[in-house]
Short mmCIF file of C-alpha atoms in Angstrom, two decimals:
data_model
loop_
_atom_site.label_atom_id
_atom_site.label_comp_id
_atom_site.label_asym_id
_atom_site.label_seq_id
_atom_site.Cartn_x
_atom_site.Cartn_y
_atom_site.Cartn_z
CA GLN A 120 -13.28 -28.64 72.76
CA SER A 121 -10.66 -26.92 74.93
CA ARG A 122 -9.81 -23.35 75.62
CA SER A 123 -6.18 -22.28 75.98
CA LYS A 124 -5.06 -18.65 76.11
CA GLY A 125 -8.35 -17.44 74.62
CA VAL A 126 -7.97 -19.55 71.38
CA SER A 127 -10.67 -22.02 70.44
CA MET A 128 -9.24 -25.41 69.48
CA GLN A 129 -11.23 -28.06 67.55
CA PHE A 130 -10.02 -31.54 66.63
CA VAL A 131 -11.70 -34.01 64.32
CA THR A 132 -11.37 -37.75 64.78
CA LEU A 133 -9.62 -39.11 61.72
CA GLN A 134 -10.88 -42.68 61.96
CA GLN A 135 -14.62 -41.98 62.11
CA PRO A 136 -15.57 -38.60 60.62
CA SER A 137 -19.02 -37.35 61.46
CA SER A 138 -21.76 -37.10 58.83
CA ALA A 139 -21.95 -33.32 59.29
CA LEU A 140 -18.26 -33.00 58.47
CA GLN A 141 -18.69 -35.18 55.37
CA GLN A 142 -21.51 -32.96 54.09
CA GLN A 143 -19.49 -29.83 54.76
CA CYS A 144 -16.47 -31.35 53.03
CA CYS A 145 -18.36 -32.36 49.87
CA LYS A 146 -20.31 -29.11 49.65
CA PRO A 147 -19.24 -27.16 46.49
CA THR A 148 -17.41 -23.95 47.12
CA PRO A 149 -17.69 -20.79 44.99
CA THR A 150 -14.33 -21.54 43.34
CA THR A 151 -15.00 -25.24 42.66
CA SER A 152 -18.19 -26.34 40.88
CA LEU A 153 -17.93 -30.01 41.88
CA ALA A 154 -16.22 -31.87 44.74
CA THR A 155 -15.00 -35.29 43.64
CA PRO A 156 -14.93 -38.31 45.99
CA GLN A 157 -11.13 -38.27 45.88
CA THR A 158 -11.15 -34.68 47.08
CA CYS A 159 -13.55 -35.51 49.94
CA LYS A 160 -11.44 -38.47 50.98
CA ARG A 161 -8.34 -36.34 51.06
CA ARG A 162 -10.11 -33.63 53.07
CA ARG A 163 -11.29 -36.14 55.73
CA HIS A 164 -7.72 -37.28 56.36
CA VAL A 165 -6.37 -33.79 56.95
CA ARG A 166 -6.10 -32.41 60.48
CA VAL A 167 -8.23 -29.31 60.53
CA GLY A 168 -7.71 -28.21 64.18
CA ALA A 169 -4.69 -26.29 65.51
CA HIS A 170 -6.01 -22.83 64.56
CA ALA A 171 -8.98 -21.27 62.81
CA SER A 172 -6.75 -19.67 60.10
CA ASP A 173 -5.60 -23.14 58.96
CA LEU A 174 -9.01 -23.71 57.38
CA ALA A 175 -8.41 -20.89 54.90
CA ASN A 176 -4.92 -22.21 54.05
CA LEU A 177 -6.30 -25.61 53.05
CA GLN A 178 -8.34 -24.32 50.10
CA PRO A 179 -5.37 -23.56 47.71
CA VAL A 180 -3.92 -27.01 48.45
CA ILE A 181 -7.20 -28.71 47.58
CA LEU A 182 -7.58 -26.71 44.33
CA GLU A 183 -4.04 -27.59 43.27
CA ASN A 184 -4.74 -31.27 43.88
CA GLN A 185 -7.91 -31.01 41.78
CA ARG A 186 -5.95 -29.50 38.85
CA ALA A 187 -3.41 -32.34 39.06
CA GLU A 188 -6.23 -34.91 38.96
CA ASP A 189 -7.82 -33.19 35.93
CA CYS A 190 -4.48 -33.24 34.09
CA SER A 191 -3.94 -36.89 34.89
CA SER A 192 -7.44 -37.79 33.66
CA SER A 193 -6.94 -35.89 30.35
CA SER A 194 -3.59 -37.63 29.87
CA SER A 195 -5.34 -40.94 30.38
CA ARG A 196 -7.93 -40.05 27.74
CA ARG A 197 -5.18 -39.12 25.23
CA ALA A 198 -3.37 -42.38 25.96
CA LEU A 199 -6.59 -44.34 25.33
CA GLY A 200 -7.14 -42.49 22.04
CA LEU A 201 -3.62 -43.25 20.81
CA ALA A 202 -4.04 -46.87 21.80
CA ALA A 203 -7.26 -47.06 19.77
CA LEU A 204 -5.56 -45.53 16.70
CA SER A 205 -2.71 -48.00 16.96
CA THR A 206 -5.17 -50.87 16.48
CA LEU A 207 -6.42 -49.49 13.13
CA PRO A 208 -4.79 -50.79 9.92
CA ILE A 209 -2.52 -48.40 8.03
CA SER A 210 -4.70 -48.65 4.90
CA ALA A 211 -7.65 -47.14 6.79
CA LEU A 212 -5.53 -44.20 7.94
CA VAL A 213 -4.16 -43.59 4.42
CA GLN A 214 -7.57 -43.74 2.77
CA ALA A 215 -8.97 -41.24 5.24
CA GLY A 216 -6.49 -38.56 4.13
CA PRO A 217 -6.13 -35.05 5.54
CA VAL A 218 -9.27 -33.11 6.33
CA SER A 219 -9.32 -29.52 5.12
CA ALA A 220 -11.69 -26.76 6.13
CA ALA A 221 -12.26 -25.82 2.49
CA ALA A 222 -13.65 -29.28 1.73
CA ASP A 223 -16.62 -28.63 4.03
CA THR A 224 -17.43 -25.25 2.52
CA LEU A 225 -17.19 -26.12 -1.21
CA PRO A 226 -20.31 -27.64 -2.79
CA PRO A 227 -19.98 -31.12 -4.32
CA ASN A 228 -18.93 -31.35 -8.00
CA SER A 229 -17.87 -27.70 -7.98
CA SER A 230 -15.98 -26.50 -11.07
CA PRO A 231 -13.87 -23.38 -11.66
CA ILE A 232 -15.32 -20.35 -13.34
CA PRO A 233 -15.33 -20.97 -17.12
CA GLU A 234 -13.11 -18.80 -19.28
CA GLY A 235 -15.47 -18.86 -22.25
CA GLU A 236 -14.86 -19.54 -25.92
CA ALA A 237 -14.19 -17.25 -28.87
CA PHE A 238 -16.09 -17.67 -32.15
CA SER A 239 -15.18 -16.04 -35.45
CA ILE A 240 -17.97 -14.54 -37.57
CA LYS A 241 -17.99 -12.33 -40.65
CA GLU A 242 -19.13 -8.73 -40.92
CA ALA A 243 -22.21 -9.81 -42.85
CA ASP A 244 -23.33 -12.02 -39.94
CA VAL A 245 -23.76 -9.03 -37.64
CA ALA A 246 -27.13 -8.21 -39.21
CA GLN A 247 -28.48 -11.54 -37.98
CA LEU A 248 -27.64 -10.83 -34.34
CA SER A 249 -30.09 -9.47 -31.76
CA ALA A 250 -30.61 -5.78 -31.21
CA SER A 251 -28.69 -5.76 -27.94
CA GLU A 252 -25.74 -7.60 -29.52
CA ARG A 253 -25.65 -5.13 -32.42
CA GLN A 254 -25.67 -2.29 -29.90
CA VAL A 255 -22.66 -3.82 -28.08
CA TYR A 256 -20.87 -4.22 -31.41
CA ALA A 257 -21.53 -0.60 -32.39
CA LEU A 258 -20.18 0.63 -29.04
CA ASN A 259 -17.04 -1.48 -29.45
CA ARG A 260 -16.43 -0.11 -32.94
CA ARG A 261 -16.92 3.46 -31.71
CA ILE A 262 -14.27 3.02 -29.00
CA GLN A 263 -11.90 1.37 -31.49
CA LEU A 264 -12.30 4.33 -33.82
CA GLN A 265 -11.28 6.68 -31.01
CA ASN A 266 -8.17 4.54 -30.39
CA ARG A 267 -7.26 4.70 -34.13
CA VAL A 268 -7.01 0.98 -34.72
CA PRO A 269 -5.29 -0.26 -37.92
CA PRO A 270 -7.44 -1.18 -40.96
CA GLY A 271 -9.29 -4.47 -40.75
CA PHE A 272 -9.11 -4.63 -36.95
CA PRO A 273 -11.64 -7.17 -35.59
CA GLY A 274 -14.67 -6.24 -33.52
CA PHE A 275 -15.74 -7.99 -30.32
CA ILE A 276 -19.17 -8.85 -28.92
CA ARG A 277 -19.49 -10.26 -25.40
CA LYS A 278 -22.13 -12.95 -24.81
CA GLY A 279 -21.70 -13.93 -21.18
CA PHE A 280 -18.43 -15.82 -20.93
CA ASP A 281 -18.32 -16.39 -24.70
CA LEU A 282 -16.99 -13.90 -27.24
CA LEU A 283 -17.78 -13.20 -30.88
CA VAL A 284 -14.85 -12.01 -33.01
CA VAL A 285 -16.13 -10.08 -36.02
CA GLY A 286 -13.86 -9.91 -39.08
CA ASP A 287 -13.40 -11.23 -42.60
CA ASP A 288 -10.76 -13.69 -43.87
CA TYR A 289 -9.80 -14.99 -40.42
CA SER A 290 -8.87 -18.63 -39.76
CA MET A 291 -9.14 -20.64 -36.55
CA THR A 292 -6.90 -23.45 -35.28
CA PRO A 293 -8.24 -26.51 -33.38
CA SER A 294 -7.06 -24.91 -30.11
CA GLY A 295 -9.22 -21.82 -30.72
CA LEU A 296 -6.48 -19.42 -31.92
CA ILE A 297 -7.70 -16.95 -34.57
CA TYR A 298 -5.25 -15.50 -37.11
CA LYS A 299 -5.01 -13.72 -40.44
CA ASP A 300 -1.96 -13.45 -42.73
CA PHE A 301 -1.15 -10.18 -44.51
CA GLN A 302 2.14 -11.18 -46.13
CA GLU A 303 3.70 -14.58 -46.78
CA GLY A 304 7.24 -15.41 -45.71
CA GLN A 305 10.07 -17.64 -46.87
CA GLY A 306 12.16 -20.39 -45.38
CA PRO A 307 11.40 -22.94 -42.67
CA MET A 308 9.19 -22.47 -39.63
CA PRO A 309 10.79 -22.14 -36.19
CA MET A 310 11.14 -25.27 -34.08
CA GLU A 311 11.40 -26.09 -30.37
CA GLY A 312 14.49 -24.57 -28.75
CA GLN A 313 15.19 -22.08 -31.55
CA GLU A 314 15.24 -18.33 -31.00
CA VAL A 315 12.88 -16.04 -32.92
CA LEU A 316 13.37 -12.32 -33.59
CA PHE A 317 10.17 -10.35 -34.32
CA HIS A 318 8.42 -6.99 -34.21
CA TYR A 319 4.90 -6.71 -32.81
CA ASN A 320 2.08 -4.42 -31.68
CA GLY A 321 -0.26 -5.67 -28.95
CA TYR A 322 -3.88 -4.45 -28.59
CA ASN A 323 -6.80 -5.15 -26.28
CA GLU A 324 -10.44 -5.56 -27.36
CA SER A 325 -10.95 -1.79 -27.39
CA GLY A 326 -8.05 -1.30 -29.81
CA ALA A 327 -5.74 0.37 -27.28
CA ILE A 328 -2.06 -0.56 -27.55
CA ILE A 329 -0.88 -2.53 -24.52
CA ASP A 330 2.67 -3.27 -25.71
CA SER A 331 4.83 -2.62 -28.74
CA SER A 332 8.38 -3.47 -29.80
CA TYR A 333 8.30 -0.53 -32.24
CA ARG A 334 7.88 1.90 -29.35
CA LYS A 335 10.79 0.24 -27.54
CA GLY A 336 13.00 0.81 -30.61
CA ARG A 337 14.22 -2.79 -30.93
CA PRO A 338 12.69 -6.14 -31.92
CA ALA A 339 11.77 -8.75 -29.35
CA GLN A 340 13.52 -12.09 -29.13
CA THR A 341 12.82 -15.29 -27.22
CA ARG A 342 13.38 -19.02 -27.42
CA LEU A 343 10.45 -21.31 -28.15
CA GLY A 344 9.56 -23.88 -25.54
CA VAL A 345 10.82 -21.96 -22.48
CA ALA A 346 7.47 -20.28 -21.60
CA GLY A 347 8.79 -16.90 -22.70
CA LEU A 348 5.48 -16.01 -24.41
CA ILE A 349 1.81 -16.51 -23.63
CA PRO A 350 0.58 -19.84 -25.09
CA GLY A 351 -1.54 -18.35 -27.89
CA PHE A 352 1.18 -15.91 -29.00
CA GLU A 353 3.80 -18.68 -29.17
CA GLU A 354 1.44 -20.95 -31.10
CA GLY A 355 0.86 -18.23 -33.68
CA ILE A 356 4.61 -17.59 -34.19
CA ARG A 357 5.37 -21.31 -34.60
CA GLY A 358 3.38 -21.30 -37.86
CA MET A 359 5.19 -18.30 -39.40
CA ARG A 360 8.16 -18.00 -41.75
CA ILE A 361 10.82 -15.31 -42.03
CA GLY A 362 9.33 -12.10 -43.43
CA GLN A 363 5.73 -13.16 -42.78
CA GLN A 364 3.24 -10.70 -41.28
CA ARG A 365 0.33 -12.08 -39.28
CA ARG A 366 -2.43 -10.86 -36.99
CA ILE A 367 -2.92 -13.18 -34.04
CA ILE A 368 -6.10 -13.04 -31.91
CA VAL A 369 -5.47 -14.84 -28.63
CA PRO A 370 -8.68 -16.01 -26.85
CA PRO A 371 -8.88 -15.93 -23.03
CA ALA A 372 -8.24 -19.69 -22.78
CA LEU A 373 -4.84 -19.25 -24.48
CA GLY A 374 -4.03 -15.91 -22.87
CA PRO A 375 -1.96 -14.90 -19.87
CA PRO A 376 -2.98 -15.49 -16.25
CA VAL A 377 -4.85 -12.68 -14.55
CA GLY A 378 -4.61 -11.30 -11.04
CA PRO A 379 -3.00 -8.59 -8.94
CA SER A 380 0.48 -10.04 -9.51
CA THR A 381 0.19 -9.92 -13.32
CA PHE A 382 -0.11 -7.19 -15.93
CA PHE A 383 -3.60 -8.30 -16.99
CA SER A 384 -6.63 -7.75 -14.73
CA ALA A 385 -9.41 -9.48 -16.72
CA LYS A 386 -9.97 -12.30 -19.17
CA GLN A 387 -9.90 -10.60 -22.58
CA CYS A 388 -8.79 -11.27 -26.09
CA GLU A 389 -5.39 -9.90 -27.07
CA VAL A 390 -4.60 -8.95 -30.66
CA PHE A 391 -0.99 -9.02 -31.92
CA ASP A 392 0.28 -7.79 -35.28
CA VAL A 393 3.53 -9.71 -35.72
CA GLU A 394 6.35 -9.64 -38.28
CA LEU A 395 8.91 -12.45 -38.03
CA LEU A 396 12.41 -11.13 -38.76
CA ALA A 397 14.81 -14.01 -38.12
CA ILE A 398 15.12 -17.57 -36.80
CA ARG A 399 18.26 -18.58 -34.90
CA SER A 400 19.59 -22.00 -34.01
CA CYS A 401 20.79 -22.25 -30.41
CA SER A 402 23.34 -24.50 -28.71
CA ARG A 403 24.89 -24.62 -25.26
CA ARG A 404 28.56 -23.64 -24.94
CA GLN A 405 30.72 -24.91 -22.08
CA VAL A 406 33.76 -22.90 -20.97
CA ALA A 407 35.51 -24.36 -17.91
CA MET A 408 32.95 -24.24 -15.08
CA PHE A 409 30.61 -21.84 -16.90
CA SER A 410 28.09 -22.41 -19.70
CA ASP A 411 25.78 -20.25 -21.81
CA VAL A 412 23.51 -20.50 -24.84
CA VAL A 413 24.77 -19.22 -28.19
CA CYS A 414 22.30 -18.54 -31.04
CA THR A 415 23.24 -18.03 -34.71
CA ASP A 416 21.12 -17.17 -37.74
CA ILE A 417 20.05 -20.01 -40.02
#
């Protein structure tokens, strides 16, 4: 120790640090939870004398060195991980596949919500149903009467996801489409790529009109095979001839998609009264750099 101009000077021997200084060096500070041996070694080789304020200036330097060591150790761990992955065969990485968060939340063997099936029964079969099912049928008929449905309109009974369609003289296709012909037509049936011209009225299960070409004042037209109609509606028109009138009952499985971005908000049966007016043969016409589709009556 030496005193010069009232300032206390303290020097530490660099070659042989005292045990007290080593304990003070390795003692954790409030800002650092653990003092590593590298940090203690670096502290012992730093000259601490000169002035008392130099002790406070050493702390930021030591913390910065600790951050650099932490970064270098994490980089070493990442390098070891990449080296371990490089030793794996490519087939193991491909079979592993991406891991999604949804895969952990979904139960095993989960299936989408069923859309249900539609079954056709006659009016006489209603008496054999349960009391609650007859009550549902009576309520459906009462609402249909208020909506002034056309004669012979079918009734609907919900049984969970399944649906009973009540009506006489209805036929069902293997796909589940239910239909009834009122008037026969003439000529060939429309084929893939041809354009059909038709009038229609569309109803929901309650008998309310959801769409109508008669109200628009002009018949509808579309080409078959271009997804211009819902699957059940297009299937029903494919079996018609010019001048034929048919009622098509589209079950939920053959109906349109539902959701906020579509017109339909629930899985229901749609009923269409259709009259096929014309069938047109279509071909593509090329004019210079432009092309269009031209359809003519057959």
